[in-house]
Tab-separated table of C-alpha atoms in Angstrom:
chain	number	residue	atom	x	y	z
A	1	UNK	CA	-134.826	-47.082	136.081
A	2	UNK	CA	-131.393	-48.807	135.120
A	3	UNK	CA	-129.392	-48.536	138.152
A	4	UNK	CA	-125.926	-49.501	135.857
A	5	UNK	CA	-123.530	-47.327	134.620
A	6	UNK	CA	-122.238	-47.124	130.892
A	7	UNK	CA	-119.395	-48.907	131.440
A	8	UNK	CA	-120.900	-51.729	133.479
A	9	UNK	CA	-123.658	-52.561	130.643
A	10	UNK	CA	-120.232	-52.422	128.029
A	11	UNK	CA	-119.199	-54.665	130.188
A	12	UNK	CA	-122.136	-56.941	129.620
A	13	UNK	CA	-122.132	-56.462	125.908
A	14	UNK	CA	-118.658	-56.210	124.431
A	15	UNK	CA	-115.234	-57.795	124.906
A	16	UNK	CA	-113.406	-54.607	124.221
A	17	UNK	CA	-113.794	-50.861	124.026
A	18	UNK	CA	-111.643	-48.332	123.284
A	19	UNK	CA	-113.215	-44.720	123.934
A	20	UNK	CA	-113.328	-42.510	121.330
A	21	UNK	CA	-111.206	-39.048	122.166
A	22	UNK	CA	-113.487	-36.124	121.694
A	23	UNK	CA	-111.751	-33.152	121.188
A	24	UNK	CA	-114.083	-31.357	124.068
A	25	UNK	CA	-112.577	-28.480	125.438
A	26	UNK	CA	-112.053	-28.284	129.215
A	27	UNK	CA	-114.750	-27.187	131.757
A	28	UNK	CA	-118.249	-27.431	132.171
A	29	UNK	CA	-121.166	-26.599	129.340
A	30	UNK	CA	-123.263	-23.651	130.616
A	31	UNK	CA	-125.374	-22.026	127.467
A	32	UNK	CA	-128.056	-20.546	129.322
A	33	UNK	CA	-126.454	-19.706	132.643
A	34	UNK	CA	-128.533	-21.768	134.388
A	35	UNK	CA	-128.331	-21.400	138.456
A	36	UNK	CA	-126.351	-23.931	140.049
A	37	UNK	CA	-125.954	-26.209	136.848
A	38	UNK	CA	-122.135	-26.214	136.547
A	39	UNK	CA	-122.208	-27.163	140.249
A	40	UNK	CA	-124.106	-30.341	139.519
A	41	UNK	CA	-121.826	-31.168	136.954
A	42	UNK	CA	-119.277	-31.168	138.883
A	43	UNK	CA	-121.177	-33.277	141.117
A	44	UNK	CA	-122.221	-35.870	139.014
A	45	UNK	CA	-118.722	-35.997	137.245
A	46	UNK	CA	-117.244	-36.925	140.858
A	47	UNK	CA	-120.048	-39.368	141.705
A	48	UNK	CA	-119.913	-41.210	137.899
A	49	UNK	CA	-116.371	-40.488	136.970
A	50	UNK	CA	-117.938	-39.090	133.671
A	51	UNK	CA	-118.102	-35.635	131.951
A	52	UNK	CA	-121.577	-36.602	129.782
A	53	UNK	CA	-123.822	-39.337	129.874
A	54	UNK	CA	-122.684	-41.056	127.278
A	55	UNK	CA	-119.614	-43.066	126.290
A	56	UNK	CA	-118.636	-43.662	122.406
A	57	UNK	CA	-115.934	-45.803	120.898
A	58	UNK	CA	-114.925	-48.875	118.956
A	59	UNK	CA	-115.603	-52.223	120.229
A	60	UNK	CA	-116.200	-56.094	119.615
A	61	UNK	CA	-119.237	-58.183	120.152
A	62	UNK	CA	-118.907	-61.410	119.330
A	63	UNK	CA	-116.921	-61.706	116.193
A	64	UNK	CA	-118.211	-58.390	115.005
A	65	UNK	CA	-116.501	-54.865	115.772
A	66	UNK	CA	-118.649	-51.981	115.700
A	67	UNK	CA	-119.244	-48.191	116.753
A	68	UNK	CA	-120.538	-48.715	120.258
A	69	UNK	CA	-122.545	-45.551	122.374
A	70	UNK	CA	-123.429	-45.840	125.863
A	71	UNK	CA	-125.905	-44.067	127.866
A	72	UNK	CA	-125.246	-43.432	131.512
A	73	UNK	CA	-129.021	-42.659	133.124
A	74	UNK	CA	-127.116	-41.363	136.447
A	75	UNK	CA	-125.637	-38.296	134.800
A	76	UNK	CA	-128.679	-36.207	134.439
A	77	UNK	CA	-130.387	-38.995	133.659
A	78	UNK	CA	-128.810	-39.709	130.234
A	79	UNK	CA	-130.510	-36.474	128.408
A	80	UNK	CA	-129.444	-35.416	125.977
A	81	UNK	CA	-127.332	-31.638	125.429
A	82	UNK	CA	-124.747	-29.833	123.578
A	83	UNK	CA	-121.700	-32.078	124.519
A	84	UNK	CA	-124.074	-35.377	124.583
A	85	UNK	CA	-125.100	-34.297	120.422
A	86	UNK	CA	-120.995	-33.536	120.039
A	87	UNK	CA	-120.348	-37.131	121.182
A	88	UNK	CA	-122.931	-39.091	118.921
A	89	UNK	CA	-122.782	-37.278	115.788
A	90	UNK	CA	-118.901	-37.715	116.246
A	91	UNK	CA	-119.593	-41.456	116.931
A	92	UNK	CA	-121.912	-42.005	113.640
A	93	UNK	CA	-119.577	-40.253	111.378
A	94	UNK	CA	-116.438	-42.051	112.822
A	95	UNK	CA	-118.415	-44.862	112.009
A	96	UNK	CA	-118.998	-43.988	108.386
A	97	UNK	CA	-115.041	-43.342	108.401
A	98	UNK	CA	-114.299	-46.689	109.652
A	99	UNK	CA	-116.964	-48.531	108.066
A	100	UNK	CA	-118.834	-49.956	111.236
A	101	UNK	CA	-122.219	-50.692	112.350
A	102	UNK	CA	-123.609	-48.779	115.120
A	103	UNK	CA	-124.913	-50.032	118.730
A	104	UNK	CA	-126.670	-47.451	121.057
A	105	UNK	CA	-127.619	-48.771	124.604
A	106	UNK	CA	-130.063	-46.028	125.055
A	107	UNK	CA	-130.788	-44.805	128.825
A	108	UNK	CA	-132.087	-41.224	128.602
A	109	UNK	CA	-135.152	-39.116	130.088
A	110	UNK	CA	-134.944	-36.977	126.952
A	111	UNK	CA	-133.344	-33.487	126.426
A	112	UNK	CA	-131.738	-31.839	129.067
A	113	UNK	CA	-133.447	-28.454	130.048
A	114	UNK	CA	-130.571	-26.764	131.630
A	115	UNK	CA	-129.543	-26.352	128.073
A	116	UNK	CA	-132.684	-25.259	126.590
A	117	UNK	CA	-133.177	-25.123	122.847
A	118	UNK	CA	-129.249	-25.937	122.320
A	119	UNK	CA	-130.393	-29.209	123.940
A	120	UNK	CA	-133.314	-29.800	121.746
A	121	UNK	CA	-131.428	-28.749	118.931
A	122	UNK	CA	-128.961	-31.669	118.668
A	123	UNK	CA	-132.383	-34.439	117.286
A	124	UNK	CA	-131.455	-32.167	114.164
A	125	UNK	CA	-127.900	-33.213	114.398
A	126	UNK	CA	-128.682	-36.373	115.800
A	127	UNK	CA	-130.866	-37.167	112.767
A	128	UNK	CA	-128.108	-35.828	110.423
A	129	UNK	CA	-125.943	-38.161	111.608
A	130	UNK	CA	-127.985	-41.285	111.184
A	131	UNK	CA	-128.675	-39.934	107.857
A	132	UNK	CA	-125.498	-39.987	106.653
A	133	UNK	CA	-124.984	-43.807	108.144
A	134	UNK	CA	-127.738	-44.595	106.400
A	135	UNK	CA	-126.236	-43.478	103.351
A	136	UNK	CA	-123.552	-45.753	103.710
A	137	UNK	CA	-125.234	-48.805	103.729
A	138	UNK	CA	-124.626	-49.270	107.589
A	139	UNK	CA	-126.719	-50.116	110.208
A	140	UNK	CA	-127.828	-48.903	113.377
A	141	UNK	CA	-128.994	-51.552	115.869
A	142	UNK	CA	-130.341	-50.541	119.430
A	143	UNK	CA	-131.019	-51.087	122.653
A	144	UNK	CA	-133.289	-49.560	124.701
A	145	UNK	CA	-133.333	-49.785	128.556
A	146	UNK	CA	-135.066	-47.980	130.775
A	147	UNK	CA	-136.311	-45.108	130.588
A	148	UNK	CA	-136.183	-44.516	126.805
A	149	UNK	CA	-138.107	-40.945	126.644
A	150	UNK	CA	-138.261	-37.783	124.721
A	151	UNK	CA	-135.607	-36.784	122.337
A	152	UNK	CA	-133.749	-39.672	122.585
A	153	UNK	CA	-136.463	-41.664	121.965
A	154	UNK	CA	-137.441	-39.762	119.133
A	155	UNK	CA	-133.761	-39.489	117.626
A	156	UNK	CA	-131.204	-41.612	118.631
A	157	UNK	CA	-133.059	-44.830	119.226
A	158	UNK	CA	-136.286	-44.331	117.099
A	159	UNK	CA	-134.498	-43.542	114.190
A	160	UNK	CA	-132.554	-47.390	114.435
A	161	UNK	CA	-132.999	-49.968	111.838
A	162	UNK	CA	-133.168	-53.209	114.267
A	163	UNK	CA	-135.009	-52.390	117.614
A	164	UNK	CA	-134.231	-54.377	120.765
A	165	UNK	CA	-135.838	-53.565	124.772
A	166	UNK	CA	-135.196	-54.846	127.627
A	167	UNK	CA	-138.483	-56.018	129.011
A	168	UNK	CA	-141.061	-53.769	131.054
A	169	UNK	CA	-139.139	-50.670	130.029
A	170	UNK	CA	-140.711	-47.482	129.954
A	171	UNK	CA	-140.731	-46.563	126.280
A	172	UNK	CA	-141.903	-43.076	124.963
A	173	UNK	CA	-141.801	-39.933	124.065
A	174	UNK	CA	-143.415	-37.914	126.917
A	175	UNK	CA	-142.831	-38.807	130.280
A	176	UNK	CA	-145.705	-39.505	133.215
A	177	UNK	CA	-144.759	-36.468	134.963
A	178	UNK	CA	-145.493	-34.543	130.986
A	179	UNK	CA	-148.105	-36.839	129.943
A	180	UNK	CA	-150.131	-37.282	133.499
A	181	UNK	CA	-152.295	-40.431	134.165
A	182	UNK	CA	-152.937	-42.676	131.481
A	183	UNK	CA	-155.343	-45.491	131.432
A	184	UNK	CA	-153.243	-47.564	128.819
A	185	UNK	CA	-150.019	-48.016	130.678
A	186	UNK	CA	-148.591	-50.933	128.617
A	187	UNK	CA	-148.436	-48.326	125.809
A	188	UNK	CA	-146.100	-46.884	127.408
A	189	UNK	CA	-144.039	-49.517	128.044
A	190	UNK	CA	-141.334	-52.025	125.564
A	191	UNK	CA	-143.813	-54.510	125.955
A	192	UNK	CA	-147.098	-52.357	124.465
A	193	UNK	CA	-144.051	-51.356	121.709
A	194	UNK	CA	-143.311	-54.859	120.515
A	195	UNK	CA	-147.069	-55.386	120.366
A	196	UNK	CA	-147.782	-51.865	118.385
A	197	UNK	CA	-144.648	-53.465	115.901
A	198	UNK	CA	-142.701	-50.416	116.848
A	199	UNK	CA	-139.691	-52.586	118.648
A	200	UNK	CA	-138.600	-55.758	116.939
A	201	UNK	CA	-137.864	-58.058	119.679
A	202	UNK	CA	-137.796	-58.285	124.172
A	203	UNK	CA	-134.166	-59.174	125.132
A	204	UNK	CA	-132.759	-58.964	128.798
A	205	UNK	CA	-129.730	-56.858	129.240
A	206	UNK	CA	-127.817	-59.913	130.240
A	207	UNK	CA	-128.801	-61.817	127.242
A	208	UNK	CA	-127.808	-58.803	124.638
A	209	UNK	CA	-124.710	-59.374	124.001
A	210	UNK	CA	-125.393	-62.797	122.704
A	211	UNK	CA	-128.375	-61.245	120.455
A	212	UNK	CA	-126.442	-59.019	119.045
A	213	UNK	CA	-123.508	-61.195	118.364
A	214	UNK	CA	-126.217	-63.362	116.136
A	215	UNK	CA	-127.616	-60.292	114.600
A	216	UNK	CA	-124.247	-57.896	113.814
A	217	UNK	CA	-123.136	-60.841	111.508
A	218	UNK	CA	-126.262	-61.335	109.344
A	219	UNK	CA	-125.886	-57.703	108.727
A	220	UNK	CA	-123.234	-57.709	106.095
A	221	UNK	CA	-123.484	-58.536	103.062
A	222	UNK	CA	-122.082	-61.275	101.435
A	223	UNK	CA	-122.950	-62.323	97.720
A	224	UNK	CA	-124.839	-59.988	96.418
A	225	UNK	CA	-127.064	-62.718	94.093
A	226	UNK	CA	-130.192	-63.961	93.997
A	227	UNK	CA	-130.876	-66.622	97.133
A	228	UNK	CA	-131.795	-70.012	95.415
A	229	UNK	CA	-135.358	-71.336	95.773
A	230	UNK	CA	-136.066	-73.002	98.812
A	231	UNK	CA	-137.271	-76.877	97.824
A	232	UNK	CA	-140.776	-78.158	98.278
A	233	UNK	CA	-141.745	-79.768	101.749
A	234	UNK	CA	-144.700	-81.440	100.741
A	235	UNK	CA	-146.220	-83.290	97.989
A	236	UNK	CA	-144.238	-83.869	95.185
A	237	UNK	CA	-146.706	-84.370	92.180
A	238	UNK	CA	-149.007	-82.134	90.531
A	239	UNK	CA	-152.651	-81.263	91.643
A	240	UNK	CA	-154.630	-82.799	88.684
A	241	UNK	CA	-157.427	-80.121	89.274
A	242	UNK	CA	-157.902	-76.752	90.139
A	243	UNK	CA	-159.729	-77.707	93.520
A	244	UNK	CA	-157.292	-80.480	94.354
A	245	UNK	CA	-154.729	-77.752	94.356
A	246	UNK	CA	-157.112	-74.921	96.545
A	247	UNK	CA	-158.164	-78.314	98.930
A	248	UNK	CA	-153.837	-78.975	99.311
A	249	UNK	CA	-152.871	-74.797	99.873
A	250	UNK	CA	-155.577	-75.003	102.575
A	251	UNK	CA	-154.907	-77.883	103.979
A	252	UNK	CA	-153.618	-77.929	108.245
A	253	UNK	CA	-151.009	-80.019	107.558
A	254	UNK	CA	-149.071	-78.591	105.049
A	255	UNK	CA	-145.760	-77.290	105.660
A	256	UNK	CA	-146.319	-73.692	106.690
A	257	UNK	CA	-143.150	-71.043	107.074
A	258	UNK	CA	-141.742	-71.580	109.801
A	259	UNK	CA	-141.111	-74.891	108.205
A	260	UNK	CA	-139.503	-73.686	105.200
A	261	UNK	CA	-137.677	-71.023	107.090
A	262	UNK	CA	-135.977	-73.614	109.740
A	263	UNK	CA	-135.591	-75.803	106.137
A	264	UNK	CA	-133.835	-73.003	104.865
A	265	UNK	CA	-131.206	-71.412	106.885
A	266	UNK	CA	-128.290	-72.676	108.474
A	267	UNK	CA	-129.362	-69.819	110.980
A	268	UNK	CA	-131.870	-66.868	111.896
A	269	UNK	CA	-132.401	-63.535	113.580
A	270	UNK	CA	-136.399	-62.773	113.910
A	271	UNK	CA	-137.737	-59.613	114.141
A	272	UNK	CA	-141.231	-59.727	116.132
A	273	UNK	CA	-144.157	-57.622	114.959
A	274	UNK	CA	-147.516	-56.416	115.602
A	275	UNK	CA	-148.461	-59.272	112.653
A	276	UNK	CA	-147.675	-62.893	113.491
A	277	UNK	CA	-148.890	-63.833	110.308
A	278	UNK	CA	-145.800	-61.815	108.921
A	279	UNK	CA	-142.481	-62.986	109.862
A	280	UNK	CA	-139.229	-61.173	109.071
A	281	UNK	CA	-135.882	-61.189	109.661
A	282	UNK	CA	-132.135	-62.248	108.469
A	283	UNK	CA	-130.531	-65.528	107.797
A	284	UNK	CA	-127.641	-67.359	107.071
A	285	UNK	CA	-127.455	-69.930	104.936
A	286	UNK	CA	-124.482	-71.191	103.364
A	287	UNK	CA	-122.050	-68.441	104.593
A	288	UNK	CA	-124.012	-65.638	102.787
A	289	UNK	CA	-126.519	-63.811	104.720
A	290	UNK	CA	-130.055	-63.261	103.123
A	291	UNK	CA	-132.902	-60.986	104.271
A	292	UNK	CA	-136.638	-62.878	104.417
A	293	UNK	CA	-140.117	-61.724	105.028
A	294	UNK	CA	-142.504	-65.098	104.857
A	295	UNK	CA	-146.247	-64.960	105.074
A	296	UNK	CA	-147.674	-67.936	107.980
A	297	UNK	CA	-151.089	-68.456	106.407
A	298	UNK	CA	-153.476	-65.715	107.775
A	299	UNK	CA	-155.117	-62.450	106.604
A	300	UNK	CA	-152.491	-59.789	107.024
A	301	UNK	CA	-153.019	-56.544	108.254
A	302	UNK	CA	-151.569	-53.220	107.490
A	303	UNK	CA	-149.323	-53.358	110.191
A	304	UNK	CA	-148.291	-56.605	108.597
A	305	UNK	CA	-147.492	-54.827	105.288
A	306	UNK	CA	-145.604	-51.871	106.292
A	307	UNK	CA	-143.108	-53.969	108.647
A	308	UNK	CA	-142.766	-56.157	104.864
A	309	UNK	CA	-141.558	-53.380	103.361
A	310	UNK	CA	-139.539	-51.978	106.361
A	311	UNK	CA	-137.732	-55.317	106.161
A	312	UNK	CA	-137.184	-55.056	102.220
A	313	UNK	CA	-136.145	-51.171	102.431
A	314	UNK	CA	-133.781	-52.180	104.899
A	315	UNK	CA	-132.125	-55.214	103.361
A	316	UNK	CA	-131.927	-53.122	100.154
A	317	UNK	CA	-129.956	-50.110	101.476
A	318	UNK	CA	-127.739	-52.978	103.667
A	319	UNK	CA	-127.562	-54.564	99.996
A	320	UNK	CA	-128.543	-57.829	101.515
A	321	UNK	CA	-130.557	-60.634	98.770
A	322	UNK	CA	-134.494	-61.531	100.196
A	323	UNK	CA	-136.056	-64.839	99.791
A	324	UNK	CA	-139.733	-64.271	100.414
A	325	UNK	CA	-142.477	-66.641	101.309
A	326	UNK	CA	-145.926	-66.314	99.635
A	327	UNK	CA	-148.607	-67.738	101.581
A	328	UNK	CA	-151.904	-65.670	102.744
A	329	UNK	CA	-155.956	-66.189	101.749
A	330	UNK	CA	-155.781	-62.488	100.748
A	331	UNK	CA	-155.261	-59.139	103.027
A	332	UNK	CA	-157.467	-58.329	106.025
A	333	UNK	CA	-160.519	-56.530	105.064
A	334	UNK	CA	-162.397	-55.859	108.004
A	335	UNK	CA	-163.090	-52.080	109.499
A	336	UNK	CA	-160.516	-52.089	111.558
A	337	UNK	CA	-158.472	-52.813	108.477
A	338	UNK	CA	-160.034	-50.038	106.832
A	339	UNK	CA	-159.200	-47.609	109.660
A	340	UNK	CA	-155.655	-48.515	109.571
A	341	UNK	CA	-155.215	-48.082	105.837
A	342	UNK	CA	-154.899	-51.469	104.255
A	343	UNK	CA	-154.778	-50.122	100.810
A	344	UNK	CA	-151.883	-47.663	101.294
A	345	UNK	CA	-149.938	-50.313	103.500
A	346	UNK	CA	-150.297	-52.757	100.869
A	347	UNK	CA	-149.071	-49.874	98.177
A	348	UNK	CA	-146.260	-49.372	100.378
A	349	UNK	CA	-145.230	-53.082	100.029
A	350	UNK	CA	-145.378	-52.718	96.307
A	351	UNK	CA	-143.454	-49.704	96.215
A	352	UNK	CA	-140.750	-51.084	98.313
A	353	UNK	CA	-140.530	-54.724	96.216
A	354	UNK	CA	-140.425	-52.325	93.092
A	355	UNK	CA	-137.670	-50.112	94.290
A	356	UNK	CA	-135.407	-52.520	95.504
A	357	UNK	CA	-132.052	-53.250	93.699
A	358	UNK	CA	-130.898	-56.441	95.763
A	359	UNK	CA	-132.660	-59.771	93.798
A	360	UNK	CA	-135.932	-61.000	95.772
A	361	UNK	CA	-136.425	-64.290	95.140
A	362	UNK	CA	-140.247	-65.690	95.793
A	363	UNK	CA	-141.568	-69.280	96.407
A	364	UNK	CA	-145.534	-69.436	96.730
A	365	UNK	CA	-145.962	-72.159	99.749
A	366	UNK	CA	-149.144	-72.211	99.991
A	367	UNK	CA	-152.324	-69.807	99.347
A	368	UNK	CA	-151.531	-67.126	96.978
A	369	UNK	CA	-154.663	-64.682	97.960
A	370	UNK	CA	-154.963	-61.860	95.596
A	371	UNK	CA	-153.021	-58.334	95.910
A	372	UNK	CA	-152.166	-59.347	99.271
A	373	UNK	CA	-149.662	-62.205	98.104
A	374	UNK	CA	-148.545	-60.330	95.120
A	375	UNK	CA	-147.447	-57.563	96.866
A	376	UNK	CA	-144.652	-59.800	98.239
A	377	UNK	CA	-143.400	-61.115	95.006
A	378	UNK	CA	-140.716	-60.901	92.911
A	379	UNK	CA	-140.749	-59.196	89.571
A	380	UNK	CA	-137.910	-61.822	88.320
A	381	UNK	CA	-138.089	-65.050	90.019
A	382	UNK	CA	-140.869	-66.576	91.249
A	383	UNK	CA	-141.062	-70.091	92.121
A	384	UNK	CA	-144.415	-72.507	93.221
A	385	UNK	CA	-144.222	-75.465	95.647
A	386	UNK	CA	-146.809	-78.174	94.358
A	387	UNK	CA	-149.011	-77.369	97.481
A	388	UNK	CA	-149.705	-74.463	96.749
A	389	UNK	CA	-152.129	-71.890	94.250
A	390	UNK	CA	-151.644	-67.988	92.736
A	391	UNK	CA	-155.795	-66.266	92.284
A	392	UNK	CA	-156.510	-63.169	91.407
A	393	UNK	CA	-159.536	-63.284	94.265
A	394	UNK	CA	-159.833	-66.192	96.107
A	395	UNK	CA	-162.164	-68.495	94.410
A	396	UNK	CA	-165.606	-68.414	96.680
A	397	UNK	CA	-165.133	-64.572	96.100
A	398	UNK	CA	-165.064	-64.710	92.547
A	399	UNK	CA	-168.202	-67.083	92.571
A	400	UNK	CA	-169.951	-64.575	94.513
A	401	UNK	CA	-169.023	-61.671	91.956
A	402	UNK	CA	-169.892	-63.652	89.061
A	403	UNK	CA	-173.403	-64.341	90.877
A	404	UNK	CA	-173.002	-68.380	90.592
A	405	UNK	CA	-174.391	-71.161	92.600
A	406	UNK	CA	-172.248	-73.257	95.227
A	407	UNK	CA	-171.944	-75.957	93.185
A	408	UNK	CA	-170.391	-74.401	90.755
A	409	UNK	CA	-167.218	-73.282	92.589
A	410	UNK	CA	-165.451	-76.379	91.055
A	411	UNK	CA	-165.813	-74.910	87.777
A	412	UNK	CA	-164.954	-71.402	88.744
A	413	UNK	CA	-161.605	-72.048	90.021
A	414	UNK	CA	-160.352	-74.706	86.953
A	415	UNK	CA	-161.416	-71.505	84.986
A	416	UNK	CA	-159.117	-69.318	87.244
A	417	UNK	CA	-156.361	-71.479	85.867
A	418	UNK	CA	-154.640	-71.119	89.351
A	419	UNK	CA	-152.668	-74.588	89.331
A	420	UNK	CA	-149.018	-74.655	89.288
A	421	UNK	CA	-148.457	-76.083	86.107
A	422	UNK	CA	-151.523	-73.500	84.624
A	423	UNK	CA	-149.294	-70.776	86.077
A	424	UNK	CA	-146.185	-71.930	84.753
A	425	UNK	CA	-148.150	-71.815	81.362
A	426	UNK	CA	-149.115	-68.259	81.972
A	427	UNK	CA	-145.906	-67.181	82.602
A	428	UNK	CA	-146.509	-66.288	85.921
A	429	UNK	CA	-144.150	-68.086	87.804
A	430	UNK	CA	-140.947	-69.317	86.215
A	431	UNK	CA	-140.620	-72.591	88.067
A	432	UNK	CA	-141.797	-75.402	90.149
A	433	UNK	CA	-140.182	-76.246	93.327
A	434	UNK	CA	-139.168	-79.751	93.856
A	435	UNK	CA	-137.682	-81.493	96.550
A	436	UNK	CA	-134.354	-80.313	96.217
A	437	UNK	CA	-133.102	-77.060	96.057
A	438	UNK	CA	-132.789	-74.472	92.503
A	439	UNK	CA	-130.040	-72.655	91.853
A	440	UNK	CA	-131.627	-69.603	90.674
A	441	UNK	CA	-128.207	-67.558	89.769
C-alpha cells in the first residue's frame, strides 16, 4: 500500500497547486446511516487533515499546467463516495472550462460501502465526466499507485488515455479479499498490466514527475499538417529485381524502426504494449508534436492491432498529425491468433486509419506483408524507402496458392510487381524516400 499522503506525492509531481474550492457544505456525508461512520470521519479528518480522499486543483508540471487529482489511500483508503464523485466530476469539468489536461494519481480500494449504491453510483458520473473531456479534445493521463481496485479502477483511472504504474502495484478490479486465491498473481499486478497492454508504461513515483513533464507537452497540438516523410536510412538506389528488393526488406541489417524513429524526432514518449513488434507513442520534432505507431519487423498480433488504433483514435480526437512506419511479413496467424480475433483487431485498425481527420503520413521501411501492413497506411500519402517491398501475400505464399515449384519463386514475385519503382507505377505509393527528408505539405 502507498504509505504517502496526497499532498506529499503533489509534492513529488508538481511545482505548484492551488486547490480547487468545492462548494461542499459543512459536516459529514451519512446517506445510509451507517453505525459509527460519521465518527470515523471525524477520525480520519483529524489524523489526515482532509475531509475526502482526494485533493483537486490547478497545477504545473514541468512547463505544462494542468487539472491535477490526488488520491489519499489513508482516508478510507481512497474509495470512492458521494463527496469523492462531487470532487472529480467538478475537477474534469473545471478542466474543460479552463482548457487543461487532466492528471489523476490514483490510490483507491474502490467504492466506499458506507455509502452504498450512492457510492457506486458516482462511475456513472465519473464516466460522464471523462466523457465530456474527451469531447474537448483533452487528455487524461494517469497514475496508478497502489492499490488501484474496483471502481476506481474501472472509472477514474481505466477510463485514461495514457496509462502510467508505479511498479509491483496491485492493479484490478476485485480485490484478494473479493476475488480469493489466485494462481496468476502477476495478473493482478501493474506489471501483468503492462504485459496484457492494458498500462502503457512502469514509472516510479519519484521519477513521475519527470515522465509526465515529457509527456504533457507532446500532448498539444501544434500544426495541424501532414508530418513530412521521414528520409531513407539505407540504400539509396533501386532494387533492379523483384527478389533483390524481397532479399534487401528481409535483410538483418537494415535499418529497422527504432532507427527511423530516433532519426526522426528531436524527442519521444513510448507507450509499452503487450506487442513489441508495435511501437507507439508521441514525438517532437521540429517544435510540432506528431503521434507515431511504427511496425519493428515481426508478425503482429491482435493485441498489436488494437493498441495501433488506440494510438490513432487518440491522436485524432487530441488532433495531433501520425507518421506511421510500415514494416511487418504479414499479421500473426497462428491459433492463438485466431482465439484472440486477428481479423476483427486488424478491422479495427482499418476503421480507425479510415476515420481519422488528422493527416497520417506512411513510409514502408521495410516488409510490406499483406493486410497486416496496409492496415497501417495512409489513404493520402504514402511513401517507400528503397529497402523496402508492398505484396498483396508475401511471395512464398502466393507460390504455394498458385501450386508452383520452388524455383519458380523468382518469377512469382517480379510478377507481383512489388518493387518500389513498380509501385510508384501502380499508383500505390506516391513517392520514394531518399536520403533527405520530403516535405509532404
Amino acid at each position: 500500500m502507498d504509505p504517502r499522503g496526497a499532498r506529499d506525492v503533489l509534492g513529488l509531481v508538481a511545482s505548484s497547486f492551488a486547490e480547487f474550492h468545492y462548494g461542499e457544505p459543512s459536516g459529514v456525508s451519512d446517506p445510509l446511516g451507517w453505525p459509527g461512520y460519521p465518527e470515523r470521519q471525524h477520525e480520519l479528518s483529524a489524523e489526515t487533515g482532509l475531509r475526502e480522499s482526494v485533493l483537486c486543483g490547478q497545477a504545473v508540471i514541468g512547463d505544462s499546467d494542468c487539472v491535477l487529482i490526488s488520491f489519499d489511500f489513508r482516508y478510507f483508503g481512497g474509495s470512492l463516495g458521494s463527496r469523492t464523485g462531487n470532487r472529480l466530476v467538478h475537477a474534469f469539468d473545471e478542466a474543460v472550462r479552463r482548457g487543461l489536461p487532466v492528471v489523476s494519481l490514483v490510490a483507491s480500494g474502490g467504492s466506499r460501502m458506507q455509502e452504498g449504491m450512492r457510492a457506486l453510483l458516482q462511475m456513472q458520473r465519473i464516466a460522464g465526466a471523462a466523457a465530456r473531456l474527451r469531447a474537448a479534445a483533452l487528455p487524461h493521463v494517469t497514475v496508478l499507485r497502489n492499490p488501484v481496485a474496483g471502481g476506481a479502477w474501472a472509472s477514474v483511472a481505466g477510463s485514461a488515455d495514457v496509462l502510467l504504474a508505479v511498479p509491483d502495484a496491485t492493479v484490478c478490479f476485485a480485490g484478494s479479499r473479493v476475488r480469493g486465491a489466485s494462481e496468476d498473481a502477476e495478473a493482478f499486478t501493474s506489471n501483468g498490466k503492462l504485459a496484457q497492454g492494458q498500462v502503457h508504461r512502469l514509472v516510479e513515483l519519484e521519477e513521475v514527475g519527470g515522465a509526465l513533464s515529457e509527456l504533457l507537452p507532446l500532448l498539444r497540438p501544434t500544426r495541424g499538417d501532414a508530418p513530412e516523410v521521414p528520409r531513407a536510412l539505407g540504400h539509396t538506389e533501386l532494387p533492379s529485381s523483384g527478389a533483390e528488393a524481397v532479399q534487401r526488406a528481409r535483410a538483418a541489417e537494415r535499418p529497422r524502426a527504432e532507427a527511423y524513429l530516433a532519426d526522426y524526432f528531436d524527442n519521444r514518449f513510448a507507450l509499452g504494449g503487450a506487442d513489441p513488434g508495435m511501437l507507439c507513442g508521441f514525438g517532437r520534432r521540429g517544435g510540432r508534436s506528431i503521434a507515431y505507431v511504427a511496425q519493428a519487423g515481426t508478425a503482429n498480433s491482435p493485441a498489436g492491432f488494437r493498441a495501433a488504433a488506440r494510438l490513432v483514435r487518440l491522436a485524432d480526437r487530441l488532433r495531433l498529425p501520425i507518421l506511421t512506419l510500415v514494416d511487418t511479413p504479414g499479421a500473426a496467424h497462428d491459433a492463438k491468433a485466431e482465439r484472440d480475433a486477428i481479423g476483427p483487431a486488424i478491422a479495427e485498425l482499418f476503421t480507425a486509419v479510415a476515420d481519422a481527420v488528422v493527416p497520417i503520413t506512411t513510409l514502408v521501411v521495410g516488409e510490406g506483408g499483406s493486410g497486416g501492413a496496409l492496415a497501417l497506411t495512409s489513404h493520402t500519402t504514402v511513401w517507400i524507402t528503397p529497402d523496402a517491398y508492398f505484396s498483396v501475400i508475401a511471395p512464398e505464399s502466393a507460390n504455394a496458392i498458385l501450386k508452383r515449384e520452388p524455383d519458380e519463386l523468382g518469377a512469382t514475385i517480379d510478377q507481383l510487381r512489388l518493387r518500389p519503382q513498380d509501385l510508384l507505377g501502380l499508383g500505390v505509393v506516391h513517392g520514394i524516400a531518399s536520403h533527405a527528408p520530403h516535405d509532404v505539405q
